[in-house]
Amino acid sequence: MEQTGVFDVDLRGLIDVLGTNLYSTPGVFVRELLQNAIDAQRVRGTAETPIEITADGAEFLIVDHGVGMSEEQIAGLLGTIGRSSKRDALGFSDQETIGQFGVGLLSGFLAGDRIEVSSKAEGSAPVRWIGDAAGAVWSETGDRSTVGTTVRIVARPGMERWLQAEAVAALAAEYTALNRTPVLVNGQRVNPPQDLFADNPGMRAAAQVAFCQEEFGFTPLDSVELSVPQAGLRGIAFVRPSGGDLVRRDHHRVYLKGLLVGDVADLVPEWAYFVRVVVLGTGLTPTASRESLIHDDLFHEVADAVGTQVHDWLTGLAARPELREKFLAVHEQGIKGLAVHRPELLDFVDRFCEFETNYGPMPLATFRARFTDLRYTGSVDDFRVLADILGGRGFGLVNAGYAFESAVIRTLLRTDPRIVGEHVTQEVLLAALGDTDSATRDRFADVLTTAETTLAAFDCDVALTSVDPDTLSALLLTDDSAKLAHDRREMLEAADETDVWLAAVAAIDHAQAEPPSTRPVLVLNVANELVARLPGVSDPVVVGALVRTILGQALIRARRSLPHALARDVDSAIMLLADLATRPTSA
């Protein structure tokens, strides 16, 4: 019965193609042969029977108790590259099996120089097939006495590490972690049973947490069970207990028909960065290497369904305040950042994410319910200065000066025309504070002149107001939009004159009206006792010293650093005041 021959392809060239274009690593032969073995046992109905692997670095042996192959079948399957018994003579079901025996077996040549297959089908004589990396093949009568298949691989020089027991055990454990067929490597089971969907709630929760810890490396805040029946898919989305990467797409663990396909991107919408997902399915289509999935219509249906179910969990946090608090403590800034571009998250941010306001932290929806208008400032410094003042007048103010928050509010205003919002600029703030009467302005005329001269060195203007609390001597305001316009003009003025496009933009800028001043404004509060006494000080040197001191206080109140020159001048002013206070009086 002995037959010899050669593959009708350049086997060495094919091995190179498999190694450089199809498979990511030589170790995939472990998965490919496990797929063949598990498929064969599932078809025969022996899925609970252990598959036995032995490996010692020189040889790899895998023994299954599946349907086996006859002489005719083994000649056809192993002589025609890529043909699959799963949909041919043996009648395997596409919904139950995943591999292609011929291509899967050839993956053994990535790590081996010689492959031997001993097999016996029910009612047929045993057969033995041998192939080597040079392309020679032959078959003969085998010696296997029971139904099933044995595959033996002899290591190629330099590839022995892929056949080491530790490496094989680790790969087999990874590929079959959620498969119910026991896999033994050198007598030790490498895939202890894990039922992520056990009927007992306690056992199910424990299995899910253990899987997440082992496979993803964290203990989840919560687990969201997923179901997409049209793809025969179940899964779990594990909610991260720490912040994730908003830019890099995570990969998610996919098991297809009981075996690991790999870690796949795009299975979860990019906005759901806060979950890692594991799914088990039957309907999705693997790529030729079976290390990823084909992005067909069903794949996109699954991704949409997973996104919907994660979003349902997110909105369901409305009824789970304790979990919501834990989730937002970790992911609030990330959710805010993505909500600008993802309408799925905007409503959640509006209802549940807290923003700093002058009446305490609260969600934007709560703020609107209390104050009607959504008045906000994009400057943390301005908020710190104005929060108490506007609050004392009954105005609510949102501090949107932190990352993403102004963008969130602008997006909310753009998408919901029913919301009345106001971005508080310097001019708006000054108007809200109110003006002083003409008599007060006349009384402070000399003070303002001296103050403007004193503060010219610090590029600062001066204005008057009268506000509560009267303990506040002054406010320091800036206009960020004017600063941006100033920076733009400086950039254009510094641009190379040979740049025609920038020159054209500069010409347009120069043709427009003069931009508002970019200088900060020190607003003196005439209701303050110290400021109110300034018109009564006749010595302009003393007035200047007091104004410099008030500016230093305003900078500190706004939590801004004092320029070195101003800090020195404030010290000098305080020394001057001390000298005046201790000057001997004339008899």
Tab-separated table of N, CA and C in Angstrom, residues 181-304:
chain	number	residue	atom	x	y	z
A	181	THR	N	-13.296	21.051	25.992
A	181	THR	CA	-12.515	19.838	25.757
A	181	THR	C	-11.221	19.908	26.552
A	182	PRO	N	-10.949	18.945	27.453
A	182	PRO	CA	-9.700	18.987	28.220
A	182	PRO	C	-8.484	18.848	27.306
A	183	VAL	N	-7.456	19.660	27.556
A	183	VAL	CA	-6.203	19.578	26.808
A	183	VAL	C	-5.084	19.322	27.817
A	184	LEU	N	-4.357	18.219	27.611
A	184	LEU	CA	-3.277	17.833	28.503
A	184	LEU	C	-1.952	18.038	27.786
A	185	VAL	N	-1.015	18.698	28.452
A	185	VAL	CA	0.337	18.832	27.936
A	185	VAL	C	1.272	18.125	28.911
A	186	ASN	N	1.913	17.089	28.424
A	186	ASN	CA	2.764	16.235	29.267
A	186	ASN	C	2.028	15.800	30.529
A	187	GLY	N	0.760	15.448	30.353
A	187	GLY	CA	-0.047	14.892	31.433
A	187	GLY	C	-0.770	15.900	32.296
A	188	GLN	N	-0.494	17.206	32.157
A	188	GLN	CA	-1.127	18.225	32.983
A	188	GLN	C	-2.163	19.002	32.176
A	189	ARG	N	-3.382	19.121	32.743
A	189	ARG	CA	-4.411	19.896	32.042
A	189	ARG	C	-4.049	21.379	32.062
A	190	VAL	N	-4.116	22.016	30.901
A	190	VAL	CA	-3.720	23.427	30.792
A	190	VAL	C	-4.923	24.361	30.674
A	191	ASN	N	-6.121	23.808	30.502
A	191	ASN	CA	-7.315	24.651	30.365
A	191	ASN	C	-8.384	24.230	31.358
A	192	PRO	N	-8.157	24.506	32.647
A	192	PRO	CA	-9.181	24.161	33.638
A	192	PRO	C	-10.508	24.796	33.268
A	193	PRO	N	-11.614	24.132	33.580
A	193	PRO	CA	-12.926	24.629	33.122
A	193	PRO	C	-13.259	26.003	33.688
A	194	GLN	N	-13.740	26.881	32.804
A	194	GLN	CA	-14.229	28.206	33.186
A	194	GLN	C	-15.577	28.406	32.518
A	195	ASP	N	-16.600	28.651	33.303
A	195	ASP	CA	-17.928	28.897	32.742
A	195	ASP	C	-18.304	30.345	33.029
A	196	LEU	N	-18.065	31.203	32.036
A	196	LEU	CA	-18.370	32.624	32.216
A	196	LEU	C	-19.865	32.902	32.267
A	197	PHE	N	-20.666	31.899	31.909
A	197	PHE	CA	-22.122	32.101	31.883
A	197	PHE	C	-22.821	31.012	32.695
A	198	ALA	N	-22.218	30.638	33.817
A	198	ALA	CA	-22.799	29.614	34.686
A	198	ALA	C	-24.176	30.048	35.167
A	199	ASP	N	-25.048	29.063	35.404
A	199	ASP	CA	-26.402	29.371	35.870
A	199	ASP	C	-26.388	30.001	37.259
A	200	ASN	N	-25.473	29.556	38.112
A	200	ASN	CA	-25.381	30.105	39.456
A	200	ASN	C	-24.762	31.493	39.408
A	201	PRO	N	-25.466	32.538	39.870
A	201	PRO	CA	-24.947	33.914	39.753
A	201	PRO	C	-23.589	34.110	40.424
A	202	GLY	N	-23.400	33.500	41.595
A	202	GLY	CA	-22.134	33.650	42.293
A	202	GLY	C	-20.983	33.025	41.529
A	203	MET	N	-21.197	31.830	41.004
A	203	MET	CA	-20.159	31.150	40.228
A	203	MET	C	-19.863	31.921	38.943
A	204	ARG	N	-20.927	32.457	38.321
A	204	ARG	CA	-20.744	33.217	37.088
A	204	ARG	C	-19.902	34.473	37.345
A	205	ALA	N	-20.247	35.211	38.408
A	205	ALA	CA	-19.507	36.437	38.725
A	205	ALA	C	-18.055	36.122	39.055
A	206	ALA	N	-17.821	35.056	39.827
A	206	ALA	CA	-16.454	34.692	40.195
A	206	ALA	C	-15.638	34.307	38.968
A	207	ALA	N	-16.253	33.567	38.051
A	207	ALA	CA	-15.542	33.158	36.827
A	207	ALA	C	-15.205	34.361	35.961
A	208	GLN	N	-16.129	35.297	35.882
A	208	GLN	CA	-15.885	36.485	35.045
A	208	GLN	C	-14.767	37.343	35.618
A	209	VAL	N	-14.785	37.554	36.928
A	209	VAL	CA	-13.731	38.362	37.554
A	209	VAL	C	-12.378	37.669	37.410
A	210	ALA	N	-12.352	36.343	37.626
A	210	ALA	CA	-11.093	35.604	37.508
A	210	ALA	C	-10.546	35.681	36.091
A	211	PHE	N	-11.423	35.570	35.087
A	211	PHE	CA	-10.969	35.664	33.691
A	211	PHE	C	-10.392	37.043	33.407
A	212	CYS	N	-11.084	38.086	33.848
A	212	CYS	CA	-10.619	39.455	33.605
A	212	CYS	C	-9.266	39.689	34.267
A	213	GLN	N	-9.113	39.211	35.479
A	213	GLN	CA	-7.845	39.397	36.188
A	213	GLN	C	-6.710	38.683	35.459
A	214	GLU	N	-6.964	37.461	35.022
A	214	GLU	CA	-5.909	36.658	34.413
A	214	GLU	C	-5.583	37.114	32.999
A	215	GLU	N	-6.616	37.421	32.210
A	215	GLU	CA	-6.407	37.717	30.797
A	215	GLU	C	-6.163	39.203	30.524
A	216	PHE	N	-6.828	40.081	31.271
A	216	PHE	CA	-6.706	41.515	31.010
A	216	PHE	C	-5.915	42.256	32.082
A	217	GLY	N	-5.684	41.597	33.227
A	217	GLY	CA	-4.807	42.193	34.226
A	217	GLY	C	-5.435	43.208	35.148
A	218	PHE	N	-6.766	43.219	35.298
A	218	PHE	CA	-7.396	44.136	36.256
A	218	PHE	C	-8.672	43.519	36.807
A	219	THR	N	-9.072	44.027	37.964
A	219	THR	CA	-10.341	43.621	38.570
A	219	THR	C	-11.403	44.629	38.141
A	220	PRO	N	-12.442	44.198	37.442
A	220	PRO	CA	-13.379	45.155	36.848
A	220	PRO	C	-14.249	45.863	37.879
A	221	LEU	N	-14.588	47.111	37.554
A	221	LEU	CA	-15.590	47.809	38.360
A	221	LEU	C	-16.946	47.136	38.240
A	222	ASP	N	-17.233	46.624	37.054
A	222	ASP	CA	-18.495	45.950	36.800
A	222	ASP	C	-18.328	45.096	35.543
A	223	SER	N	-19.227	44.141	35.370
A	223	SER	CA	-19.220	43.286	34.185
A	223	SER	C	-20.564	43.425	33.480
A	224	VAL	N	-20.528	43.664	32.177
A	224	VAL	CA	-21.741	43.852	31.383
A	224	VAL	C	-21.875	42.670	30.436
A	225	GLU	N	-22.902	41.867	30.616
A	225	GLU	CA	-23.095	40.708	29.740
A	225	GLU	C	-23.693	41.154	28.410
A	226	LEU	N	-23.149	40.600	27.335
A	226	LEU	CA	-23.519	40.977	25.969
A	226	LEU	C	-24.163	39.792	25.263
A	227	SER	N	-25.070	40.088	24.338
A	227	SER	CA	-25.710	39.024	23.563
A	227	SER	C	-26.071	39.560	22.187
A	228	VAL	N	-25.633	38.836	21.149
A	228	VAL	CA	-25.982	39.167	19.767
A	228	VAL	C	-26.424	37.857	19.110
A	229	PRO	N	-27.706	37.485	19.231
A	229	PRO	CA	-28.167	36.162	18.777
A	229	PRO	C	-27.904	35.894	17.301
A	230	GLN	N	-28.013	36.902	16.440
A	230	GLN	CA	-27.835	36.650	15.006
A	230	GLN	C	-26.425	36.203	14.660
A	231	ALA	N	-25.467	36.439	15.566
A	231	ALA	CA	-24.097	35.977	15.348
A	231	ALA	C	-23.757	34.814	16.271
A	232	GLY	N	-24.766	34.282	16.968
A	232	GLY	CA	-24.503	33.218	17.931
A	232	GLY	C	-23.479	33.651	18.966
A	233	LEU	N	-23.594	34.899	19.431
A	233	LEU	CA	-22.529	35.495	20.239
A	233	LEU	C	-23.021	35.862	21.632
A	234	ARG	N	-22.192	35.520	22.604
A	234	ARG	CA	-22.337	36.008	23.976
A	234	ARG	C	-20.996	36.585	24.403
A	235	GLY	N	-21.030	37.485	25.348
A	235	GLY	CA	-19.773	38.074	25.780
A	235	GLY	C	-19.924	38.864	27.056
A	236	ILE	N	-18.815	39.407	27.499
A	236	ILE	CA	-18.782	40.251	28.696
A	236	ILE	C	-17.921	41.466	28.410
A	237	ALA	N	-18.423	42.640	28.751
A	237	ALA	CA	-17.640	43.867	28.716
A	237	ALA	C	-17.208	44.178	30.141
A	238	PHE	N	-15.915	44.185	30.376
A	238	PHE	CA	-15.366	44.460	31.707
A	238	PHE	C	-15.034	45.948	31.812
A	239	VAL	N	-15.592	46.609	32.813
A	239	VAL	CA	-15.389	48.048	32.994
A	239	VAL	C	-14.088	48.270	33.754
A	240	ARG	N	-13.215	49.071	33.162
A	240	ARG	CA	-11.902	49.316	33.746
A	240	ARG	C	-12.002	50.054	35.091
A	241	PRO	N	-11.137	49.701	36.037
A	241	PRO	CA	-11.101	50.426	37.310
A	241	PRO	C	-10.156	51.616	37.277
A	242	SER	N	-9.511	51.863	36.123
A	242	SER	CA	-8.602	52.991	35.989
A	242	SER	C	-8.750	53.556	34.589
A	243	GLY	N	-8.224	54.747	34.373
A	243	GLY	CA	-8.372	55.407	33.093
A	243	GLY	C	-7.713	54.655	31.957
A	244	GLY	N	-8.312	54.750	30.764
A	244	GLY	CA	-7.754	54.114	29.582
A	244	GLY	C	-7.187	55.147	28.623
A	245	ASP	N	-6.709	54.676	27.492
A	245	ASP	CA	-6.138	55.532	26.464
A	245	ASP	C	-7.248	55.973	25.511
A	246	LEU	N	-7.472	57.294	25.422
A	246	LEU	CA	-8.548	57.803	24.578
A	246	LEU	C	-8.205	57.749	23.102
A	247	VAL	N	-6.938	57.560	22.778
A	247	VAL	CA	-6.500	57.601	21.384
A	247	VAL	C	-6.284	56.202	20.826
A	248	ARG	N	-5.538	55.373	21.557
A	248	ARG	CA	-5.222	54.038	21.060
A	248	ARG	C	-6.433	53.124	21.192
A	249	ARG	N	-6.756	52.412	20.110
A	249	ARG	CA	-7.876	51.483	20.140
A	249	ARG	C	-7.478	50.215	20.870
A	250	ASP	N	-8.273	49.810	21.840
A	250	ASP	CA	-8.028	48.558	22.538
A	250	ASP	C	-8.395	47.379	21.644
A	251	HIS	N	-7.758	46.238	21.908
A	251	HIS	CA	-8.125	44.998	21.247
A	251	HIS	C	-8.958	44.171	22.221
A	252	HIS	N	-9.859	43.381	21.671
A	252	HIS	CA	-10.800	42.630	22.487
A	252	HIS	C	-10.722	41.154	22.132
A	253	ARG	N	-10.863	40.311	23.147
A	253	ARG	CA	-10.621	38.874	23.010
A	253	ARG	C	-11.806	38.186	22.346
A	254	VAL	N	-11.517	37.442	21.281
A	254	VAL	CA	-12.563	36.777	20.509
A	254	VAL	C	-12.302	35.278	20.474
A	255	TYR	N	-13.304	34.513	20.905
A	255	TYR	CA	-13.285	33.053	20.776
A	255	TYR	C	-14.365	32.673	19.772
A	256	LEU	N	-13.980	31.910	18.785
A	256	LEU	CA	-14.915	31.515	17.735
A	256	LEU	C	-15.062	30.003	17.747
A	257	LYS	N	-16.303	29.559	17.987
A	257	LYS	CA	-16.588	28.127	18.049
A	257	LYS	C	-15.684	27.433	19.056
A	258	GLY	N	-15.489	28.113	20.196
A	258	GLY	CA	-14.786	27.506	21.310
A	258	GLY	C	-13.290	27.686	21.323
A	259	LEU	N	-12.706	28.316	20.304
A	259	LEU	CA	-11.260	28.473	20.244
A	259	LEU	C	-10.894	29.948	20.075
A	260	LEU	N	-9.740	30.311	20.629
A	260	LEU	CA	-9.295	31.696	20.537
A	260	LEU	C	-8.958	32.051	19.095
A	261	VAL	N	-9.586	33.098	18.587
A	261	VAL	CA	-9.189	33.663	17.299
A	261	VAL	C	-8.068	34.671	17.522
A	262	GLY	N	-8.226	35.528	18.498
A	262	GLY	CA	-7.186	36.507	18.800
A	262	GLY	C	-7.771	37.746	19.432
A	263	ASP	N	-6.970	38.769	19.504
A	263	ASP	CA	-7.389	40.066	20.040
A	263	ASP	C	-7.705	40.970	18.853
A	264	VAL	N	-8.950	41.428	18.779
A	264	VAL	CA	-9.478	42.102	17.597
A	264	VAL	C	-9.861	43.534	17.948
A	265	ALA	N	-9.422	44.472	17.115
A	265	ALA	CA	-9.830	45.871	17.282
A	265	ALA	C	-11.167	46.088	16.577
A	266	ASP	N	-11.769	47.226	16.786
A	266	ASP	CA	-12.992	47.671	16.108
A	266	ASP	C	-14.235	46.881	16.509
A	267	LEU	N	-14.101	45.963	17.465
A	267	LEU	CA	-15.280	45.210	17.894
A	267	LEU	C	-16.151	46.045	18.819
A	268	VAL	N	-15.569	47.102	19.370
A	268	VAL	CA	-16.257	47.985	20.310
A	268	VAL	C	-16.090	49.414	19.803
A	269	PRO	N	-17.129	50.243	19.843
A	269	PRO	CA	-16.986	51.640	19.393
A	269	PRO	C	-15.865	52.352	20.149
A	270	GLU	N	-15.207	53.288	19.472
A	270	GLU	CA	-14.051	53.952	20.073
A	270	GLU	C	-14.418	54.736	21.327
A	271	TRP	N	-15.671	55.180	21.436
A	271	TRP	CA	-16.045	55.946	22.621
A	271	TRP	C	-16.094	55.066	23.874
A	272	ALA	N	-16.229	53.754	23.685
A	272	ALA	CA	-16.324	52.842	24.834
A	272	ALA	C	-14.934	52.393	25.260
A	273	TYR	N	-14.024	53.358	25.373
A	273	TYR	CA	-12.641	53.054	25.734
A	273	TYR	C	-12.533	52.435	27.120
A	274	PHE	N	-13.547	52.584	27.939
A	274	PHE	CA	-13.491	52.183	29.339
A	274	PHE	C	-13.845	50.709	29.548
A	275	VAL	N	-14.019	49.936	28.483
A	275	VAL	CA	-14.294	48.507	28.633
A	275	VAL	C	-13.295	47.680	27.831
A	276	ARG	N	-13.006	46.487	28.323
A	276	ARG	CA	-12.339	45.437	27.560
A	276	ARG	C	-13.353	44.304	27.440
A	277	VAL	N	-13.421	43.707	26.263
A	277	VAL	CA	-14.501	42.780	25.952
A	277	VAL	C	-13.944	41.410	25.593
A	278	VAL	N	-14.637	40.377	26.030
A	278	VAL	CA	-14.399	39.015	25.556
A	278	VAL	C	-15.721	38.504	24.993
A	279	VAL	N	-15.670	37.901	23.801
A	279	VAL	CA	-16.874	37.358	23.186
A	279	VAL	C	-16.618	35.929	22.735
A	280	LEU	N	-17.696	35.134	22.763
A	280	LEU	CA	-17.695	33.768	22.276
A	280	LEU	C	-18.803	33.676	21.245
A	281	GLY	N	-18.468	33.277	20.017
A	281	GLY	CA	-19.479	33.248	18.968
A	281	GLY	C	-19.299	32.079	18.026
A	282	THR	N	-20.260	31.969	17.121
A	282	THR	CA	-20.207	30.915	16.097
A	282	THR	C	-20.397	31.478	14.696
A	283	GLY	N	-21.020	32.653	14.563
A	283	GLY	CA	-21.408	33.123	13.237
A	283	GLY	C	-20.411	34.026	12.546
A	284	LEU	N	-19.479	34.614	13.289
A	284	LEU	CA	-18.510	35.504	12.663
A	284	LEU	C	-17.519	34.711	11.814
A	285	THR	N	-16.932	35.387	10.837
A	285	THR	CA	-16.056	34.710	9.873
A	285	THR	C	-14.600	35.042	10.159
A	286	PRO	N	-13.756	34.017	10.401
A	286	PRO	CA	-12.340	34.292	10.634
A	286	PRO	C	-11.611	34.577	9.327
A	287	THR	N	-10.479	35.269	9.437
A	287	THR	CA	-9.612	35.468	8.279
A	287	THR	C	-8.919	34.160	7.937
A	288	ALA	N	-8.156	34.155	6.844
A	288	ALA	CA	-7.487	32.935	6.408
A	288	ALA	C	-6.551	32.394	7.479
A	289	SER	N	-5.906	33.274	8.228
A	289	SER	CA	-4.986	32.823	9.278
A	289	SER	C	-5.715	32.440	10.554
A	290	ARG	N	-7.005	32.755	10.635
A	290	ARG	CA	-7.815	32.530	11.828
A	290	ARG	C	-7.236	33.226	13.059
A	291	GLU	N	-6.548	34.349	12.815
A	291	GLU	CA	-6.037	35.168	13.911
A	291	GLU	C	-6.809	36.471	14.056
A	292	SER	N	-7.807	36.677	13.219
A	292	SER	CA	-8.641	37.866	13.297
A	292	SER	C	-9.978	37.537	12.626
A	293	LEU	N	-10.818	38.577	12.463
A	293	LEU	CA	-12.139	38.389	11.874
A	293	LEU	C	-12.282	39.232	10.620
A	294	ILE	N	-13.045	38.724	9.684
A	294	ILE	CA	-13.375	39.492	8.487
A	294	ILE	C	-14.410	40.550	8.849
A	295	HIS	N	-14.168	41.783	8.437
A	295	HIS	CA	-15.062	42.890	8.766
A	295	HIS	C	-16.202	42.953	7.750
A	296	ASP	N	-17.076	41.967	7.814
A	296	ASP	CA	-18.218	41.914	6.905
A	296	ASP	C	-19.432	42.564	7.570
A	297	ASP	N	-20.596	42.440	6.927
A	297	ASP	CA	-21.806	43.085	7.460
A	297	ASP	C	-22.144	42.573	8.856
A	298	LEU	N	-21.987	41.264	9.084
A	298	LEU	CA	-22.313	40.706	10.392
A	298	LEU	C	-21.373	41.245	11.464
A	299	PHE	N	-20.101	41.397	11.126
A	299	PHE	CA	-19.149	41.966	12.086
A	299	PHE	C	-19.606	43.360	12.511
A	300	HIS	N	-20.009	44.191	11.550
A	300	HIS	CA	-20.442	45.553	11.887
A	300	HIS	C	-21.750	45.537	12.682
A	301	GLU	N	-22.629	44.571	12.399
A	301	GLU	CA	-23.851	44.425	13.210
A	301	GLU	C	-23.492	44.114	14.654
A	302	VAL	N	-22.509	43.222	14.831
A	302	VAL	CA	-22.078	42.864	16.180
A	302	VAL	C	-21.488	44.079	16.888
A	303	ALA	N	-20.617	44.829	16.198
A	303	ALA	CA	-19.998	46.008	16.808
A	303	ALA	C	-21.060	47.026	17.225
A	304	ASP	N	-22.070	47.234	16.380
A	304	ASP	CA	-23.150	48.169	16.716
A	304	ASP	C	-23.935	47.673	17.929
